[in-house]
XYZ file of C-alpha atoms in Angstrom:
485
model
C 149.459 7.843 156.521
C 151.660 8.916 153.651
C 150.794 5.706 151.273
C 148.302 5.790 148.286
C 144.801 5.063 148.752
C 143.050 3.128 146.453
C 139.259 3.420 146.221
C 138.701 -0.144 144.388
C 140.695 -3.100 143.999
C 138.813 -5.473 146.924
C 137.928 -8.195 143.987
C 141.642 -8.283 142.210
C 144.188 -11.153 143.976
C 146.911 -8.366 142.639
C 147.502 -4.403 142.166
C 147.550 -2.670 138.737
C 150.666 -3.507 136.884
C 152.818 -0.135 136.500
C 152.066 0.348 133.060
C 147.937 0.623 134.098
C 148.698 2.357 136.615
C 150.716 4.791 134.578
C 147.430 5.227 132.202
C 145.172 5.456 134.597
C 146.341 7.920 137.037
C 145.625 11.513 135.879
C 147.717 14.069 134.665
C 148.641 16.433 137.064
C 147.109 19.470 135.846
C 143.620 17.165 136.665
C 144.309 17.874 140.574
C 143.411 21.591 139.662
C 140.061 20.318 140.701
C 140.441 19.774 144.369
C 138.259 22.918 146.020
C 135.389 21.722 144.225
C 135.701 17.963 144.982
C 136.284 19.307 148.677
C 133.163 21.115 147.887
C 131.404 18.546 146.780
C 132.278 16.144 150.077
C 131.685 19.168 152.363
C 128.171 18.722 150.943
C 128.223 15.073 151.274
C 128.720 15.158 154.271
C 125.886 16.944 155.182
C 123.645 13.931 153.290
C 125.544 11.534 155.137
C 124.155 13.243 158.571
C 121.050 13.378 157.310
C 121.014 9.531 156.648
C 122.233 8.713 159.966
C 125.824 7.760 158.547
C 127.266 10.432 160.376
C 126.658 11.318 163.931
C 126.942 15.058 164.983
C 130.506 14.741 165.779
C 131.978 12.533 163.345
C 130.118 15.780 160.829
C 132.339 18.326 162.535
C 135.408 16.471 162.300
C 135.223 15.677 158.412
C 134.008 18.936 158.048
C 136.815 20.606 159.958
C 139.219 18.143 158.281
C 138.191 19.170 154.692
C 138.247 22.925 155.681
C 142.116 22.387 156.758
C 143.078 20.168 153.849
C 141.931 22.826 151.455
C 144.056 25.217 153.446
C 146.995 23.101 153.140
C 146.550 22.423 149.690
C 146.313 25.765 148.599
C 148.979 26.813 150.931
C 151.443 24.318 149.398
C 151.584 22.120 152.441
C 149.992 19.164 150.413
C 150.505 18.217 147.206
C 149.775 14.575 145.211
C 152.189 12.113 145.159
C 152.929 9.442 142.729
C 150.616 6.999 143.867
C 147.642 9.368 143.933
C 145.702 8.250 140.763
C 143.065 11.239 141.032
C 141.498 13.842 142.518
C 139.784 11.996 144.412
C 142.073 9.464 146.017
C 144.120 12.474 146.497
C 141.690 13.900 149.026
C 140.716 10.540 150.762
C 144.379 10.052 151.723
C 144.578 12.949 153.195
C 141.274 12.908 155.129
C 142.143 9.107 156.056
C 145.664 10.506 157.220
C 143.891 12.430 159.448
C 141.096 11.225 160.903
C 141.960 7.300 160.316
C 138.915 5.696 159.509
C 136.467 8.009 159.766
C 137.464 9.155 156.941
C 136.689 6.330 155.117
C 133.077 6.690 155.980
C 132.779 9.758 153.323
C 132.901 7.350 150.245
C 129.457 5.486 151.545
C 126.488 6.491 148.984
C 128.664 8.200 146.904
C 130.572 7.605 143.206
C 133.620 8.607 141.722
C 131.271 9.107 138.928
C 128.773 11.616 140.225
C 132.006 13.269 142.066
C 133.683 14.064 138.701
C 130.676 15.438 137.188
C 130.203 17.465 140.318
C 133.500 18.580 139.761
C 133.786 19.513 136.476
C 129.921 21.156 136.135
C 131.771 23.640 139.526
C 134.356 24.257 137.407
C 132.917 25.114 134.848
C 130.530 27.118 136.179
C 133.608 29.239 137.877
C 135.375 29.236 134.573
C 132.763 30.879 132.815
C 133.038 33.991 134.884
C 136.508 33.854 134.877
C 136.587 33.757 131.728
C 133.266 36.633 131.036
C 136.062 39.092 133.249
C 138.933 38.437 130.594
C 136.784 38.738 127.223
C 134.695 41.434 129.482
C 138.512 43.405 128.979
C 138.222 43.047 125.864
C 135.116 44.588 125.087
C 136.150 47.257 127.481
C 139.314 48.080 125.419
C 137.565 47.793 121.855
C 134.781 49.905 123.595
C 137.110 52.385 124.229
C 138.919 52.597 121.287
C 135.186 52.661 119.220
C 134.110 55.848 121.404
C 137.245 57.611 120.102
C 136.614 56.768 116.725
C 132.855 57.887 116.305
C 133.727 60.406 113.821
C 137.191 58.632 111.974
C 136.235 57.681 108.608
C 137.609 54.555 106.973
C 136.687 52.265 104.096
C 134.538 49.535 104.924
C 135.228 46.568 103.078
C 133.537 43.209 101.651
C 134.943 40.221 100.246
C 138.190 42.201 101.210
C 137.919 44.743 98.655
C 136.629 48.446 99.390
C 133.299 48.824 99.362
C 131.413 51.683 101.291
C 133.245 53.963 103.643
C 132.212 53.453 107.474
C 133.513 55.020 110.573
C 136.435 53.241 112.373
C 134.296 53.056 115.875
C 130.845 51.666 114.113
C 133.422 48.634 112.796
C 135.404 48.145 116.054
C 131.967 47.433 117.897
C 130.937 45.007 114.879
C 133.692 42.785 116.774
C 132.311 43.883 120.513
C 128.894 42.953 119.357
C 130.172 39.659 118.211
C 132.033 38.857 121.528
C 129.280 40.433 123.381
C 127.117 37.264 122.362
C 130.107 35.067 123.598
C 129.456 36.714 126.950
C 125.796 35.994 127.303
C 126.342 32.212 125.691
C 128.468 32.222 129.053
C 125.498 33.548 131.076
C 122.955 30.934 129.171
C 125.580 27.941 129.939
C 125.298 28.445 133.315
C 121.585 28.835 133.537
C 121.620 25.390 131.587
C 123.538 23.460 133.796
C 123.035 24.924 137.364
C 121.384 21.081 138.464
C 123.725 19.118 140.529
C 124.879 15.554 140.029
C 125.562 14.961 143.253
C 123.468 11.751 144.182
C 123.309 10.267 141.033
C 126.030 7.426 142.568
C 127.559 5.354 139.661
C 124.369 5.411 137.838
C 121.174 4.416 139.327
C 121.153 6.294 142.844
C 122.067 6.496 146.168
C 120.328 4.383 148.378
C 122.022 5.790 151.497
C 121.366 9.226 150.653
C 117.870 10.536 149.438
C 117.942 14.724 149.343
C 120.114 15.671 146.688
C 118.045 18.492 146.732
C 119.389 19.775 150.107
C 123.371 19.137 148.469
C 122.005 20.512 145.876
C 121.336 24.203 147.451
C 124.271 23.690 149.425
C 126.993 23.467 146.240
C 124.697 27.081 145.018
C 122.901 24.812 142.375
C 119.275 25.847 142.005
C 118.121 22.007 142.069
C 119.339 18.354 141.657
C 119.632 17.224 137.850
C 116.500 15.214 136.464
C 117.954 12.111 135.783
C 120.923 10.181 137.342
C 121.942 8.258 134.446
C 122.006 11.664 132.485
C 124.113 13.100 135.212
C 126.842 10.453 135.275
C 127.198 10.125 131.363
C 126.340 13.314 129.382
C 129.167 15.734 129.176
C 127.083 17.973 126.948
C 128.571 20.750 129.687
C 132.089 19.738 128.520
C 130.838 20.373 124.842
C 129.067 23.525 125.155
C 131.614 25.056 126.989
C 134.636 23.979 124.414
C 132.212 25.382 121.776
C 131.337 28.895 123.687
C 135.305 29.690 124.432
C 136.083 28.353 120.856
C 134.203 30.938 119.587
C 135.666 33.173 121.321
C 138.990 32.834 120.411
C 137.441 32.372 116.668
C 135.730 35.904 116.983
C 139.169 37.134 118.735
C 141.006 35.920 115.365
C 139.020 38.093 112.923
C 139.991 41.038 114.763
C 143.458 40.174 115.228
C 143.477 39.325 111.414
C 142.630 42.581 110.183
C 145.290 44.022 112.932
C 148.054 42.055 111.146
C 146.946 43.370 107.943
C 146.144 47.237 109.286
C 149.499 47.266 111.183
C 151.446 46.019 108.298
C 153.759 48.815 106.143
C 151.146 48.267 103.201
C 148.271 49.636 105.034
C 149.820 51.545 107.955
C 146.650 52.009 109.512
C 147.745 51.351 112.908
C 150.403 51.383 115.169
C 150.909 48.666 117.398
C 152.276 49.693 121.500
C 156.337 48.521 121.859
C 154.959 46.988 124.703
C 152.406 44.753 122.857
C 154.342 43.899 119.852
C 157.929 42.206 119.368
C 161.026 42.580 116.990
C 163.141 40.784 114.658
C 166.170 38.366 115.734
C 168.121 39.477 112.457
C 165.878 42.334 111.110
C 166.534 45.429 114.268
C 163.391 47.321 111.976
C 160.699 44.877 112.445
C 157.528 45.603 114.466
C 155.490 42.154 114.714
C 151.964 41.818 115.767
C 152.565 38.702 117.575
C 149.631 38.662 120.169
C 147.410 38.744 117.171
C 149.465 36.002 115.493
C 149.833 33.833 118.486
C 145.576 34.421 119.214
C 144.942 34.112 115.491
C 147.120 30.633 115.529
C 145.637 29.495 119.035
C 141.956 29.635 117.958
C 143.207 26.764 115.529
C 143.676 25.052 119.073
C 140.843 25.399 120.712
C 138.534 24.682 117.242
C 140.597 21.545 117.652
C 139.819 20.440 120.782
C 135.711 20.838 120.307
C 135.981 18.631 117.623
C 138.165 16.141 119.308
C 135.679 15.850 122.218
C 132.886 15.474 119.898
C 134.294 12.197 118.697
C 135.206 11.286 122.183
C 131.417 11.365 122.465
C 129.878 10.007 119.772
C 128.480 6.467 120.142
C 129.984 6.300 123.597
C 127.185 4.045 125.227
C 125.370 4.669 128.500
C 126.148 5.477 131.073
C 129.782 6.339 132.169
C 132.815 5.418 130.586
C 136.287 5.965 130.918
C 136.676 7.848 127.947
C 134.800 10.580 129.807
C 137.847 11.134 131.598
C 139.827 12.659 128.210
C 137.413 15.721 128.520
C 139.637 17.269 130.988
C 142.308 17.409 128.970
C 140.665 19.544 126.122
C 138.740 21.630 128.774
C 141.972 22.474 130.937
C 144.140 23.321 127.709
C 140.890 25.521 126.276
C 141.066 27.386 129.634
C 144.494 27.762 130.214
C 145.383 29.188 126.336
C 142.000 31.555 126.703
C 143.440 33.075 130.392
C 146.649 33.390 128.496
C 145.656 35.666 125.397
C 142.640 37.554 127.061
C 144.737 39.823 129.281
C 147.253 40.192 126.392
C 144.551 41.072 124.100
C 142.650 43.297 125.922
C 146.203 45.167 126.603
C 147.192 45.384 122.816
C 143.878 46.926 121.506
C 143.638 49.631 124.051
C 147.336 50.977 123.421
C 146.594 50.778 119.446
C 147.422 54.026 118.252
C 144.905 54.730 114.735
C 146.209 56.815 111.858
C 142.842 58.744 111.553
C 144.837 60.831 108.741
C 145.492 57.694 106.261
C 141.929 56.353 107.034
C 140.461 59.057 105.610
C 142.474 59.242 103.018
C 141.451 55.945 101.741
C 138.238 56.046 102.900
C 136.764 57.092 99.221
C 139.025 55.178 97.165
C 137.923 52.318 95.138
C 134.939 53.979 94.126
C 133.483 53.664 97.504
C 130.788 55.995 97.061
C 129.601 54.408 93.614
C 126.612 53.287 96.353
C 125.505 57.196 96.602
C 125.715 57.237 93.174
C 122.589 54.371 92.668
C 120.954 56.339 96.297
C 120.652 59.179 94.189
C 119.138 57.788 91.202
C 116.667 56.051 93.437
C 115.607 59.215 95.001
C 115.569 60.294 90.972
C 112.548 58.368 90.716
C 115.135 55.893 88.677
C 114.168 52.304 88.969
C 117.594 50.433 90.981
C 118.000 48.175 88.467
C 118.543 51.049 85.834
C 120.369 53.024 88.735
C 122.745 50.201 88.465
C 123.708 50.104 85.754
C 124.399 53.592 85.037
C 126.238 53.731 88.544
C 128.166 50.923 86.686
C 128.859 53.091 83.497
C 129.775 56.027 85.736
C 132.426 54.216 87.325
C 133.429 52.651 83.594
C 133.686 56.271 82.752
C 135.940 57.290 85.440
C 138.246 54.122 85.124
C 138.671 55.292 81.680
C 139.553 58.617 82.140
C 142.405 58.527 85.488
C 139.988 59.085 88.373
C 138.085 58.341 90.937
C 134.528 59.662 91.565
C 136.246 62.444 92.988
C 137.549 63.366 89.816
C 133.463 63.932 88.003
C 132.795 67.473 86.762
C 129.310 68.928 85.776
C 130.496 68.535 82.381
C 131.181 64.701 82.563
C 128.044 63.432 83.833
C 125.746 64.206 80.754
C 128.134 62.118 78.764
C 127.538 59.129 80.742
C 123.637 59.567 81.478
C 120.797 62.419 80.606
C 119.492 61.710 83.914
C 122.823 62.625 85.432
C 123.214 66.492 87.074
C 125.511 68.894 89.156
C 123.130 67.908 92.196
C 124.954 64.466 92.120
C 128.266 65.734 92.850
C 126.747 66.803 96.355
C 125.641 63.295 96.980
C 129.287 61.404 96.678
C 130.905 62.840 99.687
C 132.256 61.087 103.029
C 130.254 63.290 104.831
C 126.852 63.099 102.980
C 127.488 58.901 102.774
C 127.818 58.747 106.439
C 125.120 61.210 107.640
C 122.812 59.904 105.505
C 123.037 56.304 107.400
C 121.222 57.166 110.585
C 119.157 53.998 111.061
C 119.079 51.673 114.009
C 122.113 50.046 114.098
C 124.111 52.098 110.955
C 127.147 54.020 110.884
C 126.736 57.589 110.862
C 128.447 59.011 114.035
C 125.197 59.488 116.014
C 123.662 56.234 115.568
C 126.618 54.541 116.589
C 126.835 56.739 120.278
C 123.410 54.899 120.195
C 125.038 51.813 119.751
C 127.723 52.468 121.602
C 125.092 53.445 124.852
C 123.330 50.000 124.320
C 126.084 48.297 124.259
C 127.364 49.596 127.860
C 123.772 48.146 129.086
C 124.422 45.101 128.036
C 127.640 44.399 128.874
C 127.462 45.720 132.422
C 124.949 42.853 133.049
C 127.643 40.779 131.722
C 130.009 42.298 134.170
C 127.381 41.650 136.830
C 127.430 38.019 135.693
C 131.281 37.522 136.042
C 131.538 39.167 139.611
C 128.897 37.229 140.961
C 130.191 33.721 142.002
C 128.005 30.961 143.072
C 127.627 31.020 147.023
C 128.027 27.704 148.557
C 126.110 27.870 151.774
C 128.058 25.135 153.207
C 131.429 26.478 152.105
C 134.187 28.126 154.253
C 135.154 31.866 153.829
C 138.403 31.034 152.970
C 137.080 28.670 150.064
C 134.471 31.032 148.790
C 136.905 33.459 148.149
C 139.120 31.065 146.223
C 136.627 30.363 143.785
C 136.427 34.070 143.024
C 139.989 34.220 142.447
């Protein structure tokens, strides 16, 4: 039984003309979905036995059926055709194919509606560890590059102009920490939406099946979902999710910024790895930072699609509509641009090869240390807002003579200020600025190896997060260890 099924159509005198069916039938990157819609009519299934729709055999042979169509399917064996308009006609051809019309008995007390949002919460739910594994690279790499750089002294910067100098690794894990929130938003989603839909019908209920609970535990859900209506219409999962791996790609760019501007010949701060950058098609010199171009460009994306979901939503009355349909198509492209640049990401920051030389070179300059200046005042017994302003006329004084603060003598600093003395000069070093920032969470070299060992904590339950998939009690081996793939 090679020819399309339809799952409505019993009320029309004719079929869909070819340009509906055109529109209507989804793209093909939709049928990506297919384990967890088998998933979800494994578990189906079982409800259907429970309600007497199912007798013990006609259970084993839908169940064996589904367990060999997923084989097939992931094999290569089957694939849609033309007149498949879904996922889910897809799967009912092949399980009518099969077993004739037994399997047409799987459709009774269920929806396409509850079906896709079965589908899509699965998916999600795998996608978000997939996805914690590739920014969990990430952090790995910019972890590793931090640890390196406990002690490598660089100017720290605000509103992109110097401004206090920092060490390279306590700045690197200013972007881990940022990502590392990314991960647990990951972790919260799924705590959030681990209720199944299954059950919810169209909209009101099955009245054929009555334990969603029980299909619930079977698809690793911890319950069924509170309301059927909500379960068939809200795609609040859809949004979060959009939002959670837009922001990652958003926190991505800002590092991937500053590596276009540190790798360029002006700064020179880094090297990028041949292997992680490209060249010129008329210019043989060029070294271009194109993985942080292409993730810095591709965040653009991704902000793109959030938004365009979020007017796919609004106003969009209860309960389903067909306009639900259009959040696969920003979910699958969100997904499929984040697997592309995490991997490629993760590899360019760990080969990044830092000019700890230059760094500290520049580290002081721009009057970077004017801050110690005002510390020392304070510690004077100098009220700040006087300590200000004479910081400000020691760096007027300094502008005016060549230098930087490197530049004061003993013999300069009663011209500026009475309250000015050789102890001062001891105060506006990279050393004594760094040391003396030892506070939770600062960046003198032993607070952030603190850091640096809370960090490891937290993203190891992270890690534990991503390499635990949700177990499906009523799932094959075979399929279980697809969705871990």
């Amino acid at each position: 039984m090679s020819a399309p099924a339809q799952l409505w159509g019993g009320r029309f005198k004719s079929g869909p003309s070819e340009a509906l069916a055109n529109l209507s039938r989804a793209p093909a990157s939709y049928f990506r979905l297919y384990r967890e819609d088998i998933a979800g009519s494994r578990a189906h299934a079982s409800e259907l036995k429970r309600a007497g729709v199912l007798d013990d055999a006609e259970f084993t042979a839908i169940r064996a059926a589904l367990d060999l169509i997923e084989t097939d399917i992931t094999a290569g064996r089957e694939t849609p055709i033309a007149g498949d308009e879904d996922v889910h006609t897809f799967l009912e051809r092949l399980l009518m194919a099969r077993l004739g019309a037994l399997g047409g008995k799987l459709r009774a007390g269920r929806s396409r509606n509850d079906q896709t949002a079965n589908n899509t919460r699965l998916y999600l739910r795998r996608m978000a560890r997939e996805l914690s594994a590739g920014v969990i690279a990430v952090e790995d790499a910019i972890r590793s590059q931090a640890a390196k750089h406990v002690e490598t002294v660089m100017p720290g910067f605000t509103h992109l102009q110097p401004a206090q100098p920092i060490v390279l690794g306590h700045h690197l894990m200013a972007h881990a920490q940022s990502l590392l929130r990314d991960l647990q938003r990951f972790a919260d989603f799924d705590r959030r939406f681990d209720r199944s839909p299954l059950g919810a019908a169209a909209l009101a209920g099955s009245g054929i099946v009555n334990r969603p609970d029980l299909c619930a535990i079977e698809l690793g859900y911890s319950a069924a979902a509170e309301n059927s209506i909500d379960s068939v219409a809200s795609r609040d999962i859809v949004a979060e999710f959009l939002f959670i791996s837009s922001l990652v790609a958003v926190d991505l760019s800002r590092l991937a910024e500053e590596i276009c501007i540190w790798s360029s010949k002006q700064f020179s701060w880094v090297r990028l790895h041949d292997s992680y950058s490209t060249g010129s098609s008329i210019m043989p010199q060029k070294k271009n930072p194109d993985i942080a171009e292409l993730t810095r460009g591709m965040s653009g994306t991704l902000i793109g699609n959030i938004a365009g979901f979020l007017a796919t939503m609004k106003a969009m009355p209860l309960a389903y509509n067909r306009d639900l349909a259009e959040d696969k198509r920003a979910l699958f492209e969100t997904i499929d641009v984040l697997q592309l640049i995490l991997p490629a990401f993760a590899g360019m920051v760990e080969t990044l090869e830092f000019d700890v030389e230059k760094l500290a070179y520049e580290a002081p300059r721009g009057f970077t240390l004017a801050t110690e200046v005002a510390d020392w005042l304070v510690r004077q017994n100098v009220p700040f807002a006087e300590a200000h302003e004479i910081t400000g006329a020691v760096v007027r004084y300094c502008e005016e003579q060549g230098y930087d603060l490197a530049g004061l003598t003993e013999a300069d600093l009663p011209k500026i200020d009475p309250r000015l003395n050789a102890d001062l000069l001891n105060a506006i070093t990279l050393d004594h600025a760094l040391s003396s920032r030892t506070g939770y969470g600062c960046t003198a070299p032993a607070a952030v190896r603190a850091q640096i060992e809370r960090f490891d904590v937290a993203v190891e339950a992270a890690r534990a997060f991503a390499e635990n998939p949700i177990k499906m009690t009523g799932a094959t081996q075979a399929s279980e260890e697809a969705t871990t793939k």
